[in-house]
Amino acid sequence: MIVIMRPQTTQEEINMLKQKIESENDVTVNVINGKECSILGLVGDTTKVDADKIRANEFVENVEKVQQPYKLSNRLFHPDDTVIKVKNASIGGDELAVIAGPCSVESEEQIVKIAQDVKKSGAKFLRGGAFKPRTSPYSFQGLRTRGLDLLKIARQETGLPIVTEIMSADMIDKFVEDVDVIQVGARNMQNFELLKQLGKTNKPILLKRGLSATIQELLMSAEYIMSEGNENVILCERGIRTFETYTRNTLDLSAIPAIKRLSHLPVIVDPSHAAGLWWMVEPLAKAAVAVGADGLMIEVHNDPANAKCDGQQSIKPKVFEQLMNDISKIPGKTIHKAYDTVNV
Amino acid sequence: MIVIMRPQTTQEEINMLKQKIESENDVTVNVINGKECSILGLVGDTTKVDADKIRANEFVENVEKVQQPYKLSNRLFHPDDTVIKVKNASIGGDELAVIAGPCSVESEEQIVKIAQDVKKSGAKFLRGGAFKPRTSPYSFQGLRTRGLDLLKIARQETGLPIVTEIMSADMIDKFVEDVDVIQVGARNMQNFELLKQLGKTNKPILLKRGLSATIQELLMSAEYIMSEGNENVILCERGIRTFETYTRNTLDLSAIPAIKRLSHLPVIVDPSHAAGLWWMVEPLAKAAVAVGADGLMIEVHNDPANAKCDGQQSIKPKVFEQLMNDISKIPGKTIHKAYDTVNV
Amino acid sequence: MIVIMRPQTTQEEINMLKQKIESENDVTVNVINGKECSILGLVGDTTKVDADKIRANEFVENVEKVQQPYKLSNRLFHPDDTVIKVKNASIGGDELAVIAGPCSVESEEQIVKIAQDVKKSGAKFLRGGAFKPRTSPYSFQGLRTRGLDLLKIARQETGLPIVTEIMSADMIDKFVEDVDVIQVGARNMQNFELLKQLGKTNKPILLKRGLSATIQELLMSAEYIMSEGNENVILCERGIRTFETYTRNTLDLSAIPAIKRLSHLPVIVDPSHAAGLWWMVEPLAKAAVAVGADGLMIEVHNDPANAKCDGQQSIKPKVFEQLMNDISKIPGKTIHKAYDTVNV
Amino acid sequence: MIVIMRPQTTQEEINMLKQKIESENDVTVNVINGKECSILGLVGDTTKVDADKIRANEFVENVEKVQQPYKLSNRLFHPDDTVIKVKNASIGGDELAVIAGPCSVESEEQIVKIAQDVKKSGAKFLRGGAFKPRTSPYSFQGLRTRGLDLLKIARQETGLPIVTEIMSADMIDKFVEDVDVIQVGARNMQNFELLKQLGKTNKPILLKRGLSATIQELLMSAEYIMSEGNENVILCERGIRTFETYTRNTLDLSAIPAIKRLSHLPVIVDPSHAAGLWWMVEPLAKAAVAVGADGLMIEVHNDPANAKCDGQQSIKPKVFEQLMNDISKIPGKTIHKAYDTVNV
């Protein structure tokens, strides 16, 4: 960590700050006196040093972090890729993990039929929302616990592990019992109380990046779960909010190689929510594979025009089948090995 | 609501969609056949029409909302300003409501002393975090229920109503009992389960705008609370996330006149969190008053350099006293009356 | 175009506006009287209707455009893909067009050597900056006309057509004589005087998307060039500015299928400038091919650590060779044909 | 400047980089060996050190700038406020400088009448566009040189100095002769060739912040003008591009105290372009004064509904008169003196 002092700060004040930082943290402070201003270099484990507290000092101009503030999710301390096993399937290994299914569970017939269809095309996991976070209180809020029951029927029929979103901590026990992968939605990425409680389970957690979360904040939210003991975290890029309005969000595919470099956790891409346009799912899914994602999360619906939720971004089973076929021709997943090499 | 059809859509397909929309909703559909494409105009109560469902139709290019999707928070149906009374104070009336106090409650001595100081300078409410949403699990997480107890002592000593943040629905009963205004933080603005539960209480809720929430989304979150029966919602602008990194967030003061036009709910400004820089609190607070805010939320700490949280954005009691003095000279609060007039 | 009137606007005022719009434009206005507000639907060629002028009316709440405001670049009026031929090469056809070379031309030896290297690996065009737009006046500003001379030597040695950036209209004659493709940089995307002057030439123009330009604004800037008579415009996605700071900009790969749907112009991707990190060029270039881009623009330098400009994002010739090899295995370019089909 | 090395970099490589940096720049490099990585602290005049070049080194993780990269516009080297005199008026002194007038000059009658009206209400400068940067080539492009002639007539009639936008370097001689303050629009903020040419004149330059320009980039563009010899630069905040669409741009009022701290140059606010909504001009103008701006730039039109450009954001002369009256009651301009004090 680097502390940049304001110009004209006296050596006395610098020394006082140096002593204060050293007394409160397990670090050594090196002082470099520059031409216009001095800087302090903190050496040691700075993960737990509170930068804002130092910034509150009147003579401090700014504080820059050198070390990443996350430990458990940091590739530096865990060089090998994490592979998360879920029943017969896995996320993070050599094989691309494809999660597919409708935005929301609507009926037994619907979810079972779609589950069978996506399984046939090669999906390894079934998604389906039971509890739905909707911007409007007047929109369909999901079948809730009845939705979980229907997902279980679909799992029984197909053997596909189920992935579904949790919206409040009071449902954790039920989700742990019923569900294979618990999803935390973008809007709850910094619902820290929920993250902490999920950290006390041992279920795989699919953590979606918040609409305006930086990559570092996403990793810090993973850290919340991991620091409570649950290291089974899968990250998911699903578009960030920008000024561009043609797509609902802007899919940030650069986040995949970035996360691969910074962390050992698996990371997948959700092209359906990113664009919010069904006809973009195909090219964006291909790009996600090419960029090195560990998996995809795709919305598939047998009747998008009558879907209770997000039909505009759902593809039909036949389009999904074609997509799975196309994707199989794209070399992916080995790409990030290149990052270890130098630019020769 | 306007539905824009794709070019070359046939009249038959247009008619089918028209009939479908009319059969599923309480609206009349008017068709306008344009040169390159046709548009459908939906007349009636379109608040509950699901735009995404229509967008899922293959022949639909786009759907534009004409009517605002919120009702209870909409000024159109409630022209007069809402004034929320909290003990002897109120928010939304003629007087500027100033909420002040430390980022987090640290000790009885600290919170009582600051409460006395800010009261002396004219603050009408005491703020102080007991449960703290921190980006890092390794940062100070607040004194939690012990913090609530200390806030109650400070209230007893000063008579100031207390404002503090809730982070999970399981604490609602305790907050209803202990606290005067329950704050929902920016990161929980779309924690819909929490909002619904808060809607079942009758406590005033201070709802902060999410880092990447549009003004409309903020009003939709207010609608979540109000649609459950609790109409005591106070909105708070606290900066949005942009590309500019000099300030922590970018304070969007345009949101104040915008919200005043769109909604009858009171809206206040938090300049401390917006900038994240103590020396900007003063000019931004003045601007907030001049732009027509109903109140301010200011972080005040007697020893910022040793604050456990956000010291870099806290001002000292003497600076706060000076600020309150300066603010009293700025004409505010009546400004938005101008919006009813036409541009003459 | 749709005009949304303010609530409670009288029929008389609506009729006056209808007549005014019809008298000033070649359109017919349809009035739909809604429950809370009325809307006007404008039918005819609305490309030239000034939405802002209508918005200036006191009784108008908002104006929504239905028709795209661009004509010459619009796929609606020009369904087939435009292919731009440059000497033996072309951009927009079946073959991926790869433009490669250093950020800036530094010496004859440097540019000739890199040109030979990238040609050997399969690049079809040589890039190299002679006039450099730098954020700081104290940074290297390019070899300017001397740089153009060196590019010509490299072209003579390799036969590769040259692509280089123009920064002011007074250099157009020289560029037309010396250069094969004239690049307009992101910072000049809305330098409308420059665009107009380039529209009077018949040189292919490579138009880079501005840092905060929407896709529509990019197409409007293409329209500036085309409306003066030059239809040889190639678009380039090179990252947009967002809140994420890990990468220099956020590469918006969704823009490729979006542009393919909206326009017939070819569109390429520059992964080097987008990320600003050499080790991200490889995965992002692969993703760009998979998403359906017509070409790539890649910075290659034989000695990045001593490059006069942007060395941190340049890959070495051997890495480029490997990249070209990898890219050849990715199916691309046919992807956008899917957009014509419906979601079956 | 701080150079953060990648983890596990050897001392040999660190020493080689240290020597290289010292040999190429007039700085001393201090090495701090941290637990996980080492950092280099560069001491000396780092303004001209090329951070990107260092970043290109394979063993470098990142480079952080400590010193601001601008010198001439930097308050550190020029503590007193710059006051720019234009005829009888000035910008940057004790008095608020108000520039008012129509978006575009339309006729002699129009510009003279508005000039008289705004002068009567207290404006000190007349604005009016002759060359108009429009997103669409099909929109009104301004009266061009005829517009300059009309502005001169209005100046003769009222004595108000005139402010108008330049769009290309070939017009500089004419602007120097005809105009009192030359405006560089947001879209040309990084048209570096234009900036350099303007730096060779001695006319006051009003430099508007680009839509996605950081405060630092704005100051670097000022530096381009100043480094050529023209120190008469006035900065203008006019809204930045964010995800919020209710307003056209988001006015960043935090930029005013930030610029006041970082630079000695005067800075004004344009609330008309920021919001793009006439009824927001009033509250935002008041906020701009309260936050400490040196002046305002306001669009005033006598017939907004028939304005050839931007009528939706123009206020009528009577509204402007009322605004000037209201503004006179807001204490401003002395605010930034507080920034020198510490938080006591």
PDB file of C-alpha atoms in Angstrom, chain C residues 33-115:
ATOM      1  CA  ASN C  33     -55.802  10.011 -26.672  1.00  0.00           C
ATOM      2  CA  GLY C  34     -54.678   7.941 -23.713  1.00  0.00           C
ATOM      3  CA  LYS C  35     -56.038   7.768 -20.207  1.00  0.00           C
ATOM      4  CA  GLU C  36     -53.468   9.994 -18.585  1.00  0.00           C
ATOM      5  CA  CYS C  37     -51.839  11.532 -21.619  1.00  0.00           C
ATOM      6  CA  SER C  38     -52.092  11.707 -25.377  1.00  0.00           C
ATOM      7  CA  ILE C  39     -49.501  10.674 -27.892  1.00  0.00           C
ATOM      8  CA  LEU C  40     -48.865  11.748 -31.457  1.00  0.00           C
ATOM      9  CA  GLY C  41     -47.594   9.240 -34.008  1.00  0.00           C
ATOM     10  CA  LEU C  42     -45.714  10.804 -36.940  1.00  0.00           C
ATOM     11  CA  VAL C  43     -45.889   8.854 -40.193  1.00  0.00           C
ATOM     12  CA  GLY C  44     -43.665   9.566 -43.204  1.00  0.00           C
ATOM     13  CA  ASP C  45     -39.947  10.239 -43.592  1.00  0.00           C
ATOM     14  CA  THR C  46     -39.069  11.365 -40.093  1.00  0.00           C
ATOM     15  CA  THR C  47     -35.300  11.207 -40.620  1.00  0.00           C
ATOM     16  CA  LYS C  48     -35.174  14.958 -40.982  1.00  0.00           C
ATOM     17  CA  VAL C  49     -37.736  15.887 -38.330  1.00  0.00           C
ATOM     18  CA  ASP C  50     -35.989  17.753 -35.500  1.00  0.00           C
ATOM     19  CA  ALA C  51     -37.017  15.945 -32.315  1.00  0.00           C
ATOM     20  CA  ASP C  52     -35.479  18.586 -30.077  1.00  0.00           C
ATOM     21  CA  LYS C  53     -37.558  21.284 -31.664  1.00  0.00           C
ATOM     22  CA  ILE C  54     -40.730  19.381 -30.849  1.00  0.00           C
ATOM     23  CA  ARG C  55     -39.415  18.676 -27.372  1.00  0.00           C
ATOM     24  CA  ALA C  56     -39.100  22.424 -26.852  1.00  0.00           C
ATOM     25  CA  ASN C  57     -42.898  22.738 -26.896  1.00  0.00           C
ATOM     26  CA  GLU C  58     -44.184  23.354 -23.388  1.00  0.00           C
ATOM     27  CA  PHE C  59     -46.845  20.677 -23.582  1.00  0.00           C
ATOM     28  CA  VAL C  60     -44.517  17.954 -24.776  1.00  0.00           C
ATOM     29  CA  GLU C  61     -43.257  15.528 -22.147  1.00  0.00           C
ATOM     30  CA  ASN C  62     -40.919  13.577 -24.409  1.00  0.00           C
ATOM     31  CA  VAL C  63     -40.201  12.519 -27.993  1.00  0.00           C
ATOM     32  CA  GLU C  64     -39.225   8.963 -28.940  1.00  0.00           C
ATOM     33  CA  LYS C  65     -37.656   8.094 -32.258  1.00  0.00           C
ATOM     34  CA  VAL C  66     -39.046   5.031 -33.968  1.00  0.00           C
ATOM     35  CA  GLN C  67     -37.139   5.212 -37.221  1.00  0.00           C
ATOM     36  CA  GLN C  68     -33.354   5.187 -37.126  1.00  0.00           C
ATOM     37  CA  PRO C  69     -32.046   8.679 -37.907  1.00  0.00           C
ATOM     38  CA  TYR C  70     -29.461   7.416 -40.407  1.00  0.00           C
ATOM     39  CA  LYS C  71     -30.221   6.452 -43.982  1.00  0.00           C
ATOM     40  CA  LEU C  72     -27.115   5.779 -46.040  1.00  0.00           C
ATOM     41  CA  SER C  73     -25.549   3.523 -43.423  1.00  0.00           C
ATOM     42  CA  ASN C  74     -28.866   1.817 -42.632  1.00  0.00           C
ATOM     43  CA  ARG C  75     -29.201  -1.841 -43.554  1.00  0.00           C
ATOM     44  CA  LEU C  76     -32.935  -1.308 -44.045  1.00  0.00           C
ATOM     45  CA  PHE C  77     -32.263   0.539 -47.302  1.00  0.00           C
ATOM     46  CA  HIS C  78     -29.171  -1.459 -48.276  1.00  0.00           C
ATOM     47  CA  PRO C  79     -29.662  -5.098 -47.218  1.00  0.00           C
ATOM     48  CA  ASP C  80     -26.397  -6.495 -48.589  1.00  0.00           C
ATOM     49  CA  ASP C  81     -23.100  -6.271 -46.754  1.00  0.00           C
ATOM     50  CA  THR C  82     -20.750  -3.610 -48.069  1.00  0.00           C
ATOM     51  CA  VAL C  83     -17.327  -4.941 -49.043  1.00  0.00           C
ATOM     52  CA  ILE C  84     -14.552  -2.381 -49.275  1.00  0.00           C
ATOM     53  CA  LYS C  85     -11.679  -3.214 -51.584  1.00  0.00           C
ATOM     54  CA  VAL C  86      -8.232  -1.816 -50.867  1.00  0.00           C
ATOM     55  CA  LYS C  87      -5.645  -2.900 -53.441  1.00  0.00           C
ATOM     56  CA  ASN C  88      -5.519  -6.693 -53.250  1.00  0.00           C
ATOM     57  CA  ALA C  89      -7.256  -6.891 -49.920  1.00  0.00           C
ATOM     58  CA  SER C  90     -10.809  -6.247 -48.827  1.00  0.00           C
ATOM     59  CA  ILE C  91     -12.776  -5.607 -45.642  1.00  0.00           C
ATOM     60  CA  GLY C  92     -16.304  -6.889 -45.175  1.00  0.00           C
ATOM     61  CA  GLY C  93     -16.136  -9.942 -47.388  1.00  0.00           C
ATOM     62  CA  ASP C  94     -15.745 -13.576 -46.468  1.00  0.00           C
ATOM     63  CA  GLU C  95     -12.191 -13.279 -45.301  1.00  0.00           C
ATOM     64  CA  LEU C  96     -11.220 -11.833 -41.947  1.00  0.00           C
ATOM     65  CA  ALA C  97      -9.252  -8.608 -42.521  1.00  0.00           C
ATOM     66  CA  VAL C  98      -6.340  -8.286 -40.139  1.00  0.00           C
ATOM     67  CA  ILE C  99      -4.592  -4.947 -39.754  1.00  0.00           C
ATOM     68  CA  ALA C 100      -1.402  -5.107 -37.706  1.00  0.00           C
ATOM     69  CA  GLY C 101       1.584  -2.982 -36.850  1.00  0.00           C
ATOM     70  CA  PRO C 102       3.081  -0.728 -34.206  1.00  0.00           C
ATOM     71  CA  CYS C 103       1.255   1.997 -32.329  1.00  0.00           C
ATOM     72  CA  SER C 104       3.619   4.560 -33.823  1.00  0.00           C
ATOM     73  CA  VAL C 105       6.151   4.562 -36.612  1.00  0.00           C
ATOM     74  CA  GLU C 106       9.561   5.050 -35.004  1.00  0.00           C
ATOM     75  CA  SER C 107      12.183   4.342 -37.688  1.00  0.00           C
ATOM     76  CA  GLU C 108      12.540   2.811 -41.128  1.00  0.00           C
ATOM     77  CA  GLU C 109      14.112  -0.283 -39.698  1.00  0.00           C
ATOM     78  CA  GLN C 110      11.336  -0.719 -37.134  1.00  0.00           C
ATOM     79  CA  ILE C 111       8.391  -0.277 -39.447  1.00  0.00           C
ATOM     80  CA  VAL C 112       9.821  -2.344 -42.304  1.00  0.00           C
ATOM     81  CA  LYS C 113      10.760  -5.213 -40.001  1.00  0.00           C
ATOM     82  CA  ILE C 114       7.361  -5.302 -38.306  1.00  0.00           C
ATOM     83  CA  ALA C 115       5.604  -5.042 -41.658  1.00  0.00           C
TER      84      ALA C 115
END
